[in-house]
Amino acid sequence: MLRLCSWFVLAMGLTTAVLAAEVSGTLRVIDGDTVDVGGTRIRIFGIDAPERDQPCTTLSGQNWGCGDWVTQQVRDLFEGQAARCTPLDQDRYGRIVASCFVAGEDMGKTLVSVGLAYAYRRYSYDYDLDEKAAFVAARGIHGFALDSPARYRLTRIRGRVASDPDCRIKGNINAAGDRIYHMPGQAFYDRTGIRPEQGERWFCSEAQARASGWRPARR
């Protein structure tokens, strides 16, 4: 029992030390609210951006991959620049949750202000007014119809049924790390589940899947 308690205290001490240390380095964008800074995976505090496979709907009723678009916009703004992040927490995937700054600019505030992310009010109201201003001006994602990222994640938890009937192509990563997409009607389509936490995703078209680096299933 004493050994178990000692291990717990040591683990807590290490976690506290990791969170206390500032993270800095060159920034690489993973998606709209996740980046790598100096080799450390960071979930940006206080914001929630559309998932990479999340679709939006235009006013004319056309679906398109706005999650990919958001990721590219964030890359255009911040990719390759020097970033400084202050850790605040750690999420269930082991990522550091942190406030990040590039050239003194608060990344979270910027992304919400230009309409590339929502204020994540479940955890913080820091960017509440920034989102409201972006909504009134119909900036970025506020010019389209889409579920909140949190709701979208809930609708696809099982991973086998698409939340959007127009985006039913399954982007699977097999044990060898090959990125393969499965079309409805193919042999392994029904049994394939999508695990977003492992990088798998849904696609709205074969062109989108191929452009994102996936190849077609052989059967």
mmCIF file of C-alpha atoms in Angstrom:
data_model
loop_
_atom_site.group_PDB
_atom_site.id
_atom_site.type_symbol
_atom_site.label_atom_id
_atom_site.label_comp_id
_atom_site.label_asym_id
_atom_site.label_seq_id
_atom_site.Cartn_x
_atom_site.Cartn_y
_atom_site.Cartn_z
ATOM 1 C CA MET A 1 0.000 0.000 0.000
ATOM 2 C CA LEU A 2 2.832 2.345 0.883
ATOM 3 C CA ARG A 3 4.500 1.590 -2.461
ATOM 4 C CA LEU A 4 1.235 2.324 -4.316
ATOM 5 C CA CYS A 5 0.810 5.637 -2.489
ATOM 6 C CA SER A 6 4.414 6.584 -3.226
ATOM 7 C CA TRP A 7 3.878 5.864 -6.942
ATOM 8 C CA PHE A 8 0.707 7.987 -6.956
ATOM 9 C CA VAL A 9 2.465 10.911 -5.292
ATOM 10 C CA LEU A 10 5.360 10.636 -7.759
ATOM 11 C CA ALA A 11 2.975 10.521 -10.754
ATOM 12 C CA MET A 12 1.083 13.565 -9.493
ATOM 13 C CA GLY A 13 4.351 15.404 -8.970
ATOM 14 C CA LEU A 14 5.501 14.645 -12.515
ATOM 15 C CA THR A 15 2.161 15.794 -13.973
ATOM 16 C CA THR A 16 2.330 19.038 -12.008
ATOM 17 C CA ALA A 17 5.898 19.609 -13.183
ATOM 18 C CA VAL A 18 4.906 19.049 -16.835
ATOM 19 C CA LEU A 19 1.984 21.475 -16.558
ATOM 20 C CA ALA A 20 4.126 24.086 -14.828
ATOM 21 C CA ALA A 21 6.736 24.148 -17.614
ATOM 22 C CA GLU A 22 6.203 26.575 -20.482
ATOM 23 C CA VAL A 23 6.258 24.927 -23.912
ATOM 24 C CA SER A 24 7.903 26.765 -26.778
ATOM 25 C CA GLY A 25 9.103 25.974 -30.271
ATOM 26 C CA THR A 26 8.078 25.872 -33.907
ATOM 27 C CA LEU A 27 4.357 25.381 -34.380
ATOM 28 C CA ARG A 28 2.821 22.671 -36.567
ATOM 29 C CA VAL A 29 -0.942 22.662 -37.087
ATOM 30 C CA ILE A 30 -2.790 19.356 -36.622
ATOM 31 C CA ASP A 31 -6.326 20.681 -36.905
ATOM 32 C CA GLY A 32 -8.328 23.773 -35.991
ATOM 33 C CA ASP A 33 -7.668 23.576 -32.253
ATOM 34 C CA THR A 34 -4.725 21.173 -31.938
ATOM 35 C CA VAL A 35 -1.060 21.924 -32.664
ATOM 36 C CA ASP A 36 2.394 20.535 -32.043
ATOM 37 C CA VAL A 37 4.810 22.989 -30.442
ATOM 38 C CA GLY A 38 8.418 21.870 -30.138
ATOM 39 C CA GLY A 39 7.282 18.258 -30.422
ATOM 40 C CA THR A 40 4.580 18.557 -27.727
ATOM 41 C CA ARG A 41 0.935 17.966 -28.667
ATOM 42 C CA ILE A 42 -1.161 20.947 -27.527
ATOM 43 C CA ARG A 43 -4.953 21.331 -27.338
ATOM 44 C CA ILE A 44 -5.599 25.090 -27.397
ATOM 45 C CA PHE A 45 -7.455 26.197 -24.283
ATOM 46 C CA GLY A 46 -10.897 27.800 -24.442
ATOM 47 C CA ILE A 47 -11.792 27.069 -28.069
ATOM 48 C CA ASP A 48 -13.471 24.292 -30.036
ATOM 49 C CA ALA A 49 -13.003 24.115 -33.804
ATOM 50 C CA PRO A 50 -14.887 21.944 -36.316
ATOM 51 C CA GLU A 51 -13.536 18.405 -36.602
ATOM 52 C CA ARG A 52 -11.444 17.803 -39.710
ATOM 53 C CA ASP A 53 -14.098 15.558 -41.262
ATOM 54 C CA GLN A 54 -17.002 17.790 -40.207
ATOM 55 C CA PRO A 55 -19.182 19.154 -43.026
ATOM 56 C CA CYS A 56 -20.934 22.514 -43.246
ATOM 57 C CA THR A 57 -23.986 23.422 -45.285
ATOM 58 C CA THR A 58 -24.171 26.545 -47.419
ATOM 59 C CA LEU A 59 -27.278 28.735 -47.613
ATOM 60 C CA SER A 60 -28.118 26.980 -50.885
ATOM 61 C CA GLY A 61 -28.052 23.579 -49.139
ATOM 62 C CA GLN A 62 -24.699 22.326 -50.450
ATOM 63 C CA ASN A 63 -22.471 20.312 -48.093
ATOM 64 C CA TRP A 64 -18.736 20.831 -48.110
ATOM 65 C CA GLY A 65 -15.746 19.905 -45.941
ATOM 66 C CA CYS A 66 -15.425 22.980 -43.753
ATOM 67 C CA GLY A 67 -13.350 21.102 -41.152
ATOM 68 C CA ASP A 68 -10.534 20.689 -43.679
ATOM 69 C CA TRP A 69 -10.966 24.303 -44.707
ATOM 70 C CA VAL A 70 -10.617 25.505 -41.104
ATOM 71 C CA THR A 71 -7.439 23.446 -40.664
ATOM 72 C CA GLN A 72 -5.923 25.011 -43.781
ATOM 73 C CA GLN A 73 -6.862 28.517 -42.644
ATOM 74 C CA VAL A 74 -5.162 27.934 -39.293
ATOM 75 C CA ARG A 75 -2.069 26.683 -41.131
ATOM 76 C CA ASP A 76 -2.015 29.815 -43.251
ATOM 77 C CA LEU A 77 -2.121 31.938 -40.099
ATOM 78 C CA PHE A 78 0.337 30.135 -37.824
ATOM 79 C CA GLU A 79 2.179 27.191 -39.425
ATOM 80 C CA GLY A 80 5.968 27.228 -38.940
ATOM 81 C CA GLN A 81 6.032 30.206 -36.584
ATOM 82 C CA ALA A 82 7.566 30.344 -33.115
ATOM 83 C CA ALA A 83 4.966 29.724 -30.413
ATOM 84 C CA ARG A 84 4.927 29.978 -26.631
ATOM 85 C CA CYS A 85 2.325 27.999 -24.670
ATOM 86 C CA THR A 86 1.352 28.079 -21.002
ATOM 87 C CA PRO A 87 0.014 24.652 -19.886
ATOM 88 C CA LEU A 88 -3.215 24.731 -17.876
ATOM 89 C CA ASP A 89 -4.427 21.122 -17.878
ATOM 90 C CA GLN A 90 -4.141 17.742 -19.562
ATOM 91 C CA ASP A 91 -7.009 16.104 -21.474
ATOM 92 C CA ARG A 92 -8.068 12.442 -21.585
ATOM 93 C CA TYR A 93 -5.979 11.846 -24.703
ATOM 94 C CA GLY A 94 -2.810 12.956 -22.913
ATOM 95 C CA ARG A 95 -2.578 16.274 -24.724
ATOM 96 C CA ILE A 96 -1.473 19.384 -22.871
ATOM 97 C CA VAL A 97 -4.257 21.975 -22.745
ATOM 98 C CA ALA A 98 -2.615 25.379 -23.000
ATOM 99 C CA SER A 99 -2.977 29.026 -23.957
ATOM 100 C CA CYS A 100 -0.654 29.674 -26.887
ATOM 101 C CA PHE A 101 0.833 32.885 -28.253
ATOM 102 C CA VAL A 102 2.553 33.671 -31.545
ATOM 103 C CA ALA A 103 4.362 37.016 -31.768
ATOM 104 C CA GLY A 104 2.424 38.074 -28.657
ATOM 105 C CA GLU A 105 -0.907 37.207 -30.312
ATOM 106 C CA ASP A 106 -3.335 34.969 -28.396
ATOM 107 C CA MET A 107 -4.073 32.136 -30.832
ATOM 108 C CA GLY A 108 -7.371 31.215 -29.186
ATOM 109 C CA LYS A 109 -8.671 34.767 -29.332
ATOM 110 C CA THR A 110 -7.607 35.165 -32.951
ATOM 111 C CA LEU A 111 -9.196 31.911 -34.122
ATOM 112 C CA VAL A 112 -12.501 32.703 -32.445
ATOM 113 C CA SER A 113 -12.464 36.327 -33.642
ATOM 114 C CA VAL A 114 -12.025 35.412 -37.315
ATOM 115 C CA GLY A 115 -14.653 32.674 -37.161
ATOM 116 C CA LEU A 116 -12.435 29.581 -37.295
ATOM 117 C CA ALA A 117 -13.449 28.254 -33.867
ATOM 118 C CA TYR A 118 -16.113 28.573 -31.211
ATOM 119 C CA ALA A 119 -15.606 29.742 -27.656
ATOM 120 C CA TYR A 120 -15.581 26.513 -25.623
ATOM 121 C CA ARG A 121 -17.883 27.768 -22.872
ATOM 122 C CA ARG A 122 -17.923 24.401 -21.126
ATOM 123 C CA TYR A 123 -14.404 25.247 -19.938
ATOM 124 C CA SER A 124 -13.997 28.990 -20.330
ATOM 125 C CA TYR A 125 -15.812 32.235 -21.177
ATOM 126 C CA ASP A 126 -12.573 33.984 -22.140
ATOM 127 C CA TYR A 127 -13.597 34.270 -25.785
ATOM 128 C CA ASP A 128 -17.372 34.596 -25.375
ATOM 129 C CA LEU A 129 -17.584 38.171 -26.678
ATOM 130 C CA ASP A 130 -15.157 37.416 -29.520
ATOM 131 C CA GLU A 131 -17.443 34.659 -30.763
ATOM 132 C CA LYS A 132 -20.526 36.850 -30.518
ATOM 133 C CA ALA A 133 -18.838 39.543 -32.609
ATOM 134 C CA ALA A 134 -17.791 36.946 -35.218
ATOM 135 C CA PHE A 135 -21.338 35.564 -35.310
ATOM 136 C CA VAL A 136 -22.913 38.994 -35.882
ATOM 137 C CA ALA A 137 -20.456 39.637 -38.726
ATOM 138 C CA ALA A 138 -21.004 36.104 -40.160
ATOM 139 C CA ARG A 139 -17.245 35.526 -40.232
ATOM 140 C CA GLY A 140 -15.824 32.151 -41.201
ATOM 141 C CA ILE A 141 -17.909 29.195 -40.011
ATOM 142 C CA HIS A 142 -20.687 31.533 -38.867
ATOM 143 C CA GLY A 143 -21.618 32.055 -42.499
ATOM 144 C CA PHE A 144 -22.703 28.413 -42.783
ATOM 145 C CA ALA A 145 -24.955 25.915 -41.042
ATOM 146 C CA LEU A 146 -23.222 23.281 -38.929
ATOM 147 C CA ASP A 147 -23.491 21.459 -35.623
ATOM 148 C CA SER A 148 -21.252 22.548 -32.791
ATOM 149 C CA PRO A 149 -18.090 20.390 -32.782
ATOM 150 C CA ALA A 150 -19.130 18.917 -29.413
ATOM 151 C CA ARG A 151 -22.514 17.828 -30.779
ATOM 152 C CA TYR A 152 -20.925 16.497 -33.950
ATOM 153 C CA ARG A 153 -18.550 14.332 -31.901
ATOM 154 C CA LEU A 154 -21.480 12.904 -29.949
ATOM 155 C CA THR A 155 -23.397 11.940 -33.101
ATOM 156 C CA ARG A 156 -20.504 9.840 -34.428
ATOM 157 C CA ILE A 157 -19.397 8.085 -31.217
ATOM 158 C CA ARG A 158 -20.257 4.613 -32.507
ATOM 159 C CA GLY A 159 -18.180 5.268 -35.602
ATOM 160 C CA ARG A 160 -20.074 2.973 -37.960
ATOM 161 C CA VAL A 161 -22.918 5.248 -39.034
ATOM 162 C CA ALA A 162 -22.284 8.650 -40.615
ATOM 163 C CA SER A 163 -23.905 11.615 -38.904
ATOM 164 C CA ASP A 164 -24.226 13.289 -42.325
ATOM 165 C CA PRO A 165 -25.877 11.176 -45.047
ATOM 166 C CA ASP A 166 -23.854 13.013 -47.703
ATOM 167 C CA CYS A 167 -20.523 12.165 -46.038
ATOM 168 C CA ARG A 168 -20.560 8.380 -45.738
ATOM 169 C CA ILE A 169 -17.102 7.411 -47.005
ATOM 170 C CA LYS A 170 -15.071 5.797 -44.202
ATOM 171 C CA GLY A 171 -11.411 6.747 -43.908
ATOM 172 C CA ASN A 172 -9.824 3.848 -42.004
ATOM 173 C CA ILE A 173 -6.209 3.355 -40.850
ATOM 174 C CA ASN A 174 -5.220 -0.312 -40.729
ATOM 175 C CA ALA A 175 -2.719 -2.060 -38.436
ATOM 176 C CA ALA A 176 0.107 -1.340 -40.865
ATOM 177 C CA GLY A 177 -0.708 2.377 -40.842
ATOM 178 C CA ASP A 178 -2.156 2.407 -44.382
ATOM 179 C CA ARG A 179 -4.881 5.004 -44.942
ATOM 180 C CA ILE A 180 -7.739 3.324 -46.809
ATOM 181 C CA TYR A 181 -11.198 4.610 -47.605
ATOM 182 C CA HIS A 182 -14.255 2.372 -47.890
ATOM 183 C CA MET A 183 -17.258 3.211 -50.039
ATOM 184 C CA PRO A 184 -20.824 2.166 -49.104
ATOM 185 C CA GLY A 185 -21.482 -1.313 -50.517
ATOM 186 C CA GLN A 186 -17.876 -2.501 -50.377
ATOM 187 C CA ALA A 187 -16.993 -5.743 -48.589
ATOM 188 C CA PHE A 188 -15.705 -4.270 -45.332
ATOM 189 C CA TYR A 189 -17.741 -1.079 -45.205
ATOM 190 C CA ASP A 190 -20.359 -2.126 -42.639
ATOM 191 C CA ARG A 191 -17.876 -3.638 -40.188
ATOM 192 C CA THR A 192 -15.481 -0.684 -40.349
ATOM 193 C CA GLY A 193 -15.750 1.737 -37.438
ATOM 194 C CA ILE A 194 -14.237 5.216 -37.497
ATOM 195 C CA ARG A 195 -11.990 6.150 -34.556
ATOM 196 C CA PRO A 196 -11.376 9.910 -34.738
ATOM 197 C CA GLU A 197 -8.981 9.819 -31.773
ATOM 198 C CA GLN A 198 -6.677 7.648 -33.905
ATOM 199 C CA GLY A 199 -6.838 9.889 -36.939
ATOM 200 C CA GLU A 200 -9.626 8.118 -38.814
ATOM 201 C CA ARG A 201 -12.388 10.163 -40.380
ATOM 202 C CA TRP A 202 -15.421 10.481 -42.655
ATOM 203 C CA PHE A 203 -15.266 11.916 -46.172
ATOM 204 C CA CYS A 204 -17.914 13.539 -48.339
ATOM 205 C CA SER A 205 -16.357 12.522 -51.673
ATOM 206 C CA GLU A 206 -13.657 10.291 -53.114
ATOM 207 C CA ALA A 207 -11.829 13.406 -54.301
ATOM 208 C CA GLN A 208 -11.676 14.684 -50.721
ATOM 209 C CA ALA A 209 -10.419 11.310 -49.473
ATOM 210 C CA ARG A 210 -7.688 11.091 -52.111
ATOM 211 C CA ALA A 211 -6.612 14.686 -51.569
ATOM 212 C CA SER A 212 -6.278 13.974 -47.841
ATOM 213 C CA GLY A 213 -3.937 11.026 -48.442
ATOM 214 C CA TRP A 214 -6.281 8.025 -48.370
ATOM 215 C CA ARG A 215 -6.348 5.287 -51.068
ATOM 216 C CA PRO A 216 -9.424 3.243 -52.107
ATOM 217 C CA ALA A 217 -10.090 -0.171 -50.571
ATOM 218 C CA ARG A 218 -9.381 -3.013 -53.007
ATOM 219 C CA ARG A 219 -12.773 -4.614 -52.380
#
